[in-house]
Short mmCIF file of N, CA and C in Angstrom, two decimals:
data_model
loop_
_atom_site.label_atom_id
_atom_site.label_comp_id
_atom_site.label_asym_id
_atom_site.label_seq_id
_atom_site.Cartn_x
_atom_site.Cartn_y
_atom_site.Cartn_z
N GLN A 1 0.74 -1.18 0.10
CA GLN A 1 -0.04 -0.09 0.08
C GLN A 1 0.79 1.24 0.04
N PHE A 2 1.95 1.12 0.77
CA PHE A 2 2.78 2.36 0.88
C PHE A 2 3.47 2.79 -0.46
N LEU A 3 3.79 1.75 -1.31
CA LEU A 3 4.28 2.18 -2.69
C LEU A 3 3.23 2.67 -3.61
N ALA A 4 2.03 2.09 -3.43
CA ALA A 4 0.94 2.82 -4.12
C ALA A 4 0.62 4.14 -3.77
N GLU A 5 0.72 4.49 -2.45
CA GLU A 5 0.52 5.84 -2.00
C GLU A 5 1.53 6.74 -2.56
N LEU A 6 2.75 6.16 -2.96
CA LEU A 6 3.82 7.06 -3.42
C LEU A 6 3.72 7.24 -4.85
N GLY A 7 2.78 6.51 -5.44
CA GLY A 7 2.60 6.63 -6.89
C GLY A 7 3.03 5.39 -7.86
N ALA A 8 3.49 4.39 -7.12
CA ALA A 8 3.77 3.14 -7.93
C ALA A 8 2.58 2.50 -8.39
N ASP A 9 2.67 1.76 -9.47
CA ASP A 9 1.65 0.97 -10.09
C ASP A 9 1.66 -0.35 -9.45
N VAL A 10 0.95 -0.68 -8.46
CA VAL A 10 1.10 -1.96 -7.74
C VAL A 10 -0.06 -2.91 -8.24
N VAL A 11 0.54 -4.17 -8.48
CA VAL A 11 -0.29 -5.12 -9.00
C VAL A 11 -0.25 -6.34 -7.87
N LYS A 12 -1.33 -6.63 -7.31
CA LYS A 12 -1.40 -7.67 -6.30
C LYS A 12 -1.72 -9.00 -6.92
N VAL A 13 -1.08 -10.11 -6.98
CA VAL A 13 -1.30 -11.30 -7.56
C VAL A 13 -1.85 -12.27 -6.47
N GLU A 14 -3.08 -12.62 -6.68
CA GLU A 14 -3.76 -13.38 -5.67
C GLU A 14 -3.90 -14.85 -6.18
N ASN A 15 -3.97 -15.81 -5.23
CA ASN A 15 -4.03 -17.18 -5.56
C ASN A 15 -5.50 -17.58 -5.90
N ARG A 16 -5.77 -17.88 -7.23
CA ARG A 16 -7.14 -18.26 -7.69
C ARG A 16 -7.73 -19.40 -7.00
N ARG A 17 -6.91 -20.55 -6.75
CA ARG A 17 -7.32 -21.74 -6.10
C ARG A 17 -7.84 -21.44 -4.71
N THR A 18 -7.30 -20.53 -3.83
CA THR A 18 -7.78 -20.36 -2.54
C THR A 18 -8.72 -19.12 -2.48
N LYS A 19 -9.11 -18.57 -3.59
CA LYS A 19 -10.05 -17.43 -3.64
C LYS A 19 -9.41 -16.18 -3.17
N GLY A 20 -8.16 -16.21 -3.28
CA GLY A 20 -7.43 -14.84 -2.96
C GLY A 20 -7.21 -14.41 -1.51
N ASP A 21 -7.04 -13.15 -1.23
CA ASP A 21 -6.76 -12.66 0.09
C ASP A 21 -7.93 -12.92 1.08
N VAL A 22 -7.64 -13.64 2.11
CA VAL A 22 -8.72 -13.99 3.11
C VAL A 22 -9.32 -12.67 3.62
N THR A 23 -8.64 -11.63 3.65
CA THR A 23 -9.19 -10.43 4.24
C THR A 23 -10.37 -9.88 3.47
N ARG A 24 -10.65 -10.41 2.22
CA ARG A 24 -11.78 -10.00 1.52
C ARG A 24 -13.13 -10.29 2.27
N GLY A 25 -13.09 -11.29 3.05
CA GLY A 25 -14.22 -11.73 3.90
C GLY A 25 -14.18 -11.29 5.33
N TRP A 26 -13.38 -10.53 5.70
CA TRP A 26 -13.22 -10.06 7.12
C TRP A 26 -14.30 -8.87 7.29
N ARG A 27 -15.44 -9.18 7.75
CA ARG A 27 -16.50 -8.10 7.77
C ARG A 27 -16.98 -7.82 9.22
N LEU A 28 -17.21 -6.52 9.41
CA LEU A 28 -17.75 -6.15 10.71
C LEU A 28 -19.28 -6.41 10.60
N PRO A 29 -19.95 -6.58 11.78
CA PRO A 29 -21.40 -6.86 11.79
C PRO A 29 -22.02 -5.55 11.15
N GLY A 30 -23.06 -5.84 10.29
CA GLY A 30 -23.69 -4.90 9.44
C GLY A 30 -23.10 -4.47 8.21
N GLU A 31 -21.90 -4.93 7.90
CA GLU A 31 -21.18 -4.58 6.64
C GLU A 31 -21.83 -5.57 5.57
N PRO A 32 -21.93 -4.79 4.41
CA PRO A 32 -22.59 -5.56 3.25
C PRO A 32 -21.83 -6.74 2.91
N ALA A 33 -22.61 -7.79 2.47
CA ALA A 33 -21.91 -8.98 2.09
C ALA A 33 -21.42 -9.13 0.70
N ASP A 34 -21.73 -8.23 -0.13
CA ASP A 34 -21.39 -8.18 -1.41
C ASP A 34 -19.93 -7.41 -1.68
N GLY A 35 -19.11 -7.99 -2.41
CA GLY A 35 -17.78 -7.28 -2.73
C GLY A 35 -16.82 -7.43 -1.60
N PRO A 36 -15.72 -7.06 -1.73
CA PRO A 36 -14.65 -6.96 -0.67
C PRO A 36 -15.04 -6.31 0.52
N SER A 37 -14.45 -6.74 1.69
CA SER A 37 -14.81 -6.09 3.07
C SER A 37 -14.07 -4.63 3.08
N HIS A 38 -14.66 -3.96 3.97
CA HIS A 38 -13.94 -2.54 4.06
C HIS A 38 -12.48 -2.64 4.49
N TYR A 39 -12.27 -3.67 5.36
CA TYR A 39 -10.86 -3.86 5.72
C TYR A 39 -9.93 -4.14 4.51
N PHE A 40 -10.35 -4.98 3.71
CA PHE A 40 -9.64 -5.37 2.54
C PHE A 40 -9.37 -4.10 1.64
N ARG A 41 -10.48 -3.38 1.47
CA ARG A 41 -10.28 -2.15 0.68
C ARG A 41 -9.31 -1.21 1.26
N CYS A 42 -9.33 -0.99 2.50
CA CYS A 42 -8.49 -0.16 3.08
C CYS A 42 -6.91 -0.51 3.06
N CYS A 43 -6.68 -1.80 3.21
CA CYS A 43 -5.28 -2.40 3.11
C CYS A 43 -4.82 -2.43 1.64
N ASN A 44 -5.72 -2.29 0.70
CA ASN A 44 -5.36 -2.55 -0.66
C ASN A 44 -5.66 -1.27 -1.60
N VAL A 45 -5.81 -0.12 -0.99
CA VAL A 45 -6.20 1.03 -1.72
C VAL A 45 -5.10 1.36 -2.66
N GLY A 46 -5.26 1.73 -3.90
CA GLY A 46 -4.29 1.99 -4.90
C GLY A 46 -3.75 0.97 -5.63
N LYS A 47 -4.01 -0.23 -5.19
CA LYS A 47 -3.58 -1.54 -5.88
C LYS A 47 -4.55 -2.02 -6.99
N ARG A 48 -3.97 -2.64 -7.98
CA ARG A 48 -4.66 -3.49 -8.86
C ARG A 48 -4.48 -4.81 -8.52
N SER A 49 -5.58 -5.74 -8.76
CA SER A 49 -5.43 -7.16 -8.36
C SER A 49 -5.74 -8.07 -9.42
N ILE A 50 -4.94 -9.22 -9.60
CA ILE A 50 -5.35 -10.21 -10.59
C ILE A 50 -5.31 -11.55 -9.83
N SER A 51 -6.11 -12.45 -10.20
CA SER A 51 -5.90 -13.84 -9.54
C SER A 51 -5.44 -14.75 -10.67
N LEU A 52 -4.67 -15.77 -10.22
CA LEU A 52 -4.16 -16.84 -11.08
C LEU A 52 -3.75 -17.96 -10.43
N ASP A 53 -3.48 -19.08 -10.97
CA ASP A 53 -3.15 -20.30 -10.40
C ASP A 53 -1.61 -20.62 -10.65
N ALA A 54 -0.72 -20.23 -9.95
CA ALA A 54 0.70 -20.33 -10.16
C ALA A 54 1.14 -21.83 -10.31
N SER A 55 0.37 -22.76 -10.00
CA SER A 55 0.76 -24.15 -10.15
C SER A 55 0.46 -24.67 -11.68
N THR A 56 -0.13 -23.74 -12.38
CA THR A 56 -0.33 -24.08 -13.85
C THR A 56 0.58 -23.36 -14.77
N PRO A 57 0.89 -24.00 -16.00
CA PRO A 57 1.92 -23.38 -16.85
C PRO A 57 1.49 -21.97 -17.21
N VAL A 58 0.22 -21.81 -17.52
CA VAL A 58 -0.36 -20.49 -17.84
C VAL A 58 -0.28 -19.51 -16.64
N GLY A 59 -0.42 -19.90 -15.52
CA GLY A 59 -0.31 -19.00 -14.33
C GLY A 59 1.14 -18.70 -14.04
N ARG A 60 2.14 -19.55 -14.16
CA ARG A 60 3.46 -19.48 -14.03
C ARG A 60 3.99 -18.39 -15.16
N ASP A 61 3.42 -18.64 -16.42
CA ASP A 61 3.87 -17.70 -17.45
C ASP A 61 3.42 -16.25 -17.17
N ILE A 62 2.26 -16.03 -16.67
CA ILE A 62 1.74 -14.73 -16.32
C ILE A 62 2.55 -14.08 -15.34
N CYS A 63 2.89 -14.97 -14.28
CA CYS A 63 3.78 -14.46 -13.11
C CYS A 63 5.18 -13.94 -13.58
N ARG A 64 5.74 -14.81 -14.47
CA ARG A 64 7.03 -14.49 -15.00
C ARG A 64 6.96 -13.24 -15.92
N ARG A 65 6.01 -13.10 -16.75
CA ARG A 65 5.88 -11.89 -17.55
C ARG A 65 5.72 -10.59 -16.73
N LEU A 66 4.82 -10.65 -15.71
CA LEU A 66 4.71 -9.56 -14.79
C LEU A 66 5.96 -9.22 -14.13
N ALA A 67 6.69 -10.17 -13.64
CA ALA A 67 7.92 -9.90 -12.96
C ALA A 67 8.96 -9.37 -13.86
N LEU A 68 9.02 -9.67 -15.09
CA LEU A 68 9.98 -9.13 -16.10
C LEU A 68 9.66 -7.77 -16.44
N ALA A 69 8.33 -7.31 -16.30
CA ALA A 69 7.89 -6.04 -16.63
C ALA A 69 7.96 -5.11 -15.45
N SER A 70 8.40 -5.59 -14.25
CA SER A 70 8.32 -4.85 -13.04
C SER A 70 9.63 -4.33 -12.59
N ASP A 71 9.61 -3.23 -11.81
CA ASP A 71 10.91 -2.72 -11.32
C ASP A 71 11.15 -3.47 -10.01
N VAL A 72 10.25 -3.73 -9.25
CA VAL A 72 10.31 -4.42 -7.94
C VAL A 72 9.22 -5.61 -7.84
N VAL A 73 9.70 -6.69 -7.35
CA VAL A 73 8.76 -7.81 -7.01
C VAL A 73 8.96 -8.24 -5.57
N ILE A 74 7.76 -8.11 -4.84
CA ILE A 74 7.75 -8.56 -3.41
C ILE A 74 6.91 -9.77 -3.39
N ALA A 75 7.45 -10.88 -2.90
CA ALA A 75 6.83 -12.28 -2.74
C ALA A 75 6.54 -12.48 -1.22
N SER A 76 5.40 -13.11 -0.99
CA SER A 76 5.01 -13.42 0.34
C SER A 76 4.82 -15.02 0.44
N TYR A 77 5.52 -15.85 -0.25
CA TYR A 77 5.35 -17.27 -0.21
C TYR A 77 5.93 -17.82 1.13
N LYS A 78 5.36 -18.92 1.47
CA LYS A 78 5.96 -19.70 2.56
C LYS A 78 7.33 -20.25 2.07
N PRO A 79 8.35 -20.51 2.98
CA PRO A 79 9.75 -20.91 2.55
C PRO A 79 9.56 -22.10 1.59
N GLY A 80 10.05 -22.12 0.42
CA GLY A 80 10.18 -23.33 -0.33
C GLY A 80 9.02 -23.29 -1.38
N ASP A 81 8.08 -22.44 -1.26
CA ASP A 81 7.06 -22.38 -2.18
C ASP A 81 7.36 -21.96 -3.64
N ALA A 82 8.13 -20.86 -3.70
CA ALA A 82 8.60 -20.31 -4.98
C ALA A 82 9.42 -21.44 -5.74
N GLU A 83 10.23 -22.08 -5.09
CA GLU A 83 11.10 -23.23 -5.65
C GLU A 83 10.09 -24.17 -6.13
N LYS A 84 9.12 -24.67 -5.31
CA LYS A 84 8.17 -25.73 -5.71
C LYS A 84 7.40 -25.39 -7.00
N LEU A 85 7.08 -24.11 -7.13
CA LEU A 85 6.27 -23.54 -8.38
C LEU A 85 7.12 -23.21 -9.56
N GLY A 86 8.50 -23.23 -9.26
CA GLY A 86 9.43 -22.80 -10.27
C GLY A 86 9.43 -21.41 -10.55
N LEU A 87 9.15 -20.62 -9.62
CA LEU A 87 9.19 -19.08 -9.70
C LEU A 87 10.30 -18.55 -8.77
N ASP A 88 11.27 -19.22 -8.59
CA ASP A 88 12.40 -18.69 -7.81
C ASP A 88 13.52 -17.98 -8.51
N ALA A 89 13.46 -17.95 -9.81
CA ALA A 89 14.56 -17.26 -10.66
C ALA A 89 13.92 -16.50 -11.62
#
């Protein structure tokens, strides 16, 4: 979010298989059930999002093309996941 606030074009890549960021569903009582939660919207203001399955060849190809076109890549995989998916280099 901080980079987006500074003017960067931030693209958040979410896991399609797990339906993306779990905070999409973190709702307060009375918050509308349609669309992302207010919490998710606050934490992701200024970001664009895409969802893909990085365990598929098409998903990996999209990840690689995004990384090659980017100045900075920040990954939040569990240790070993990038290697397992073939996205470590």
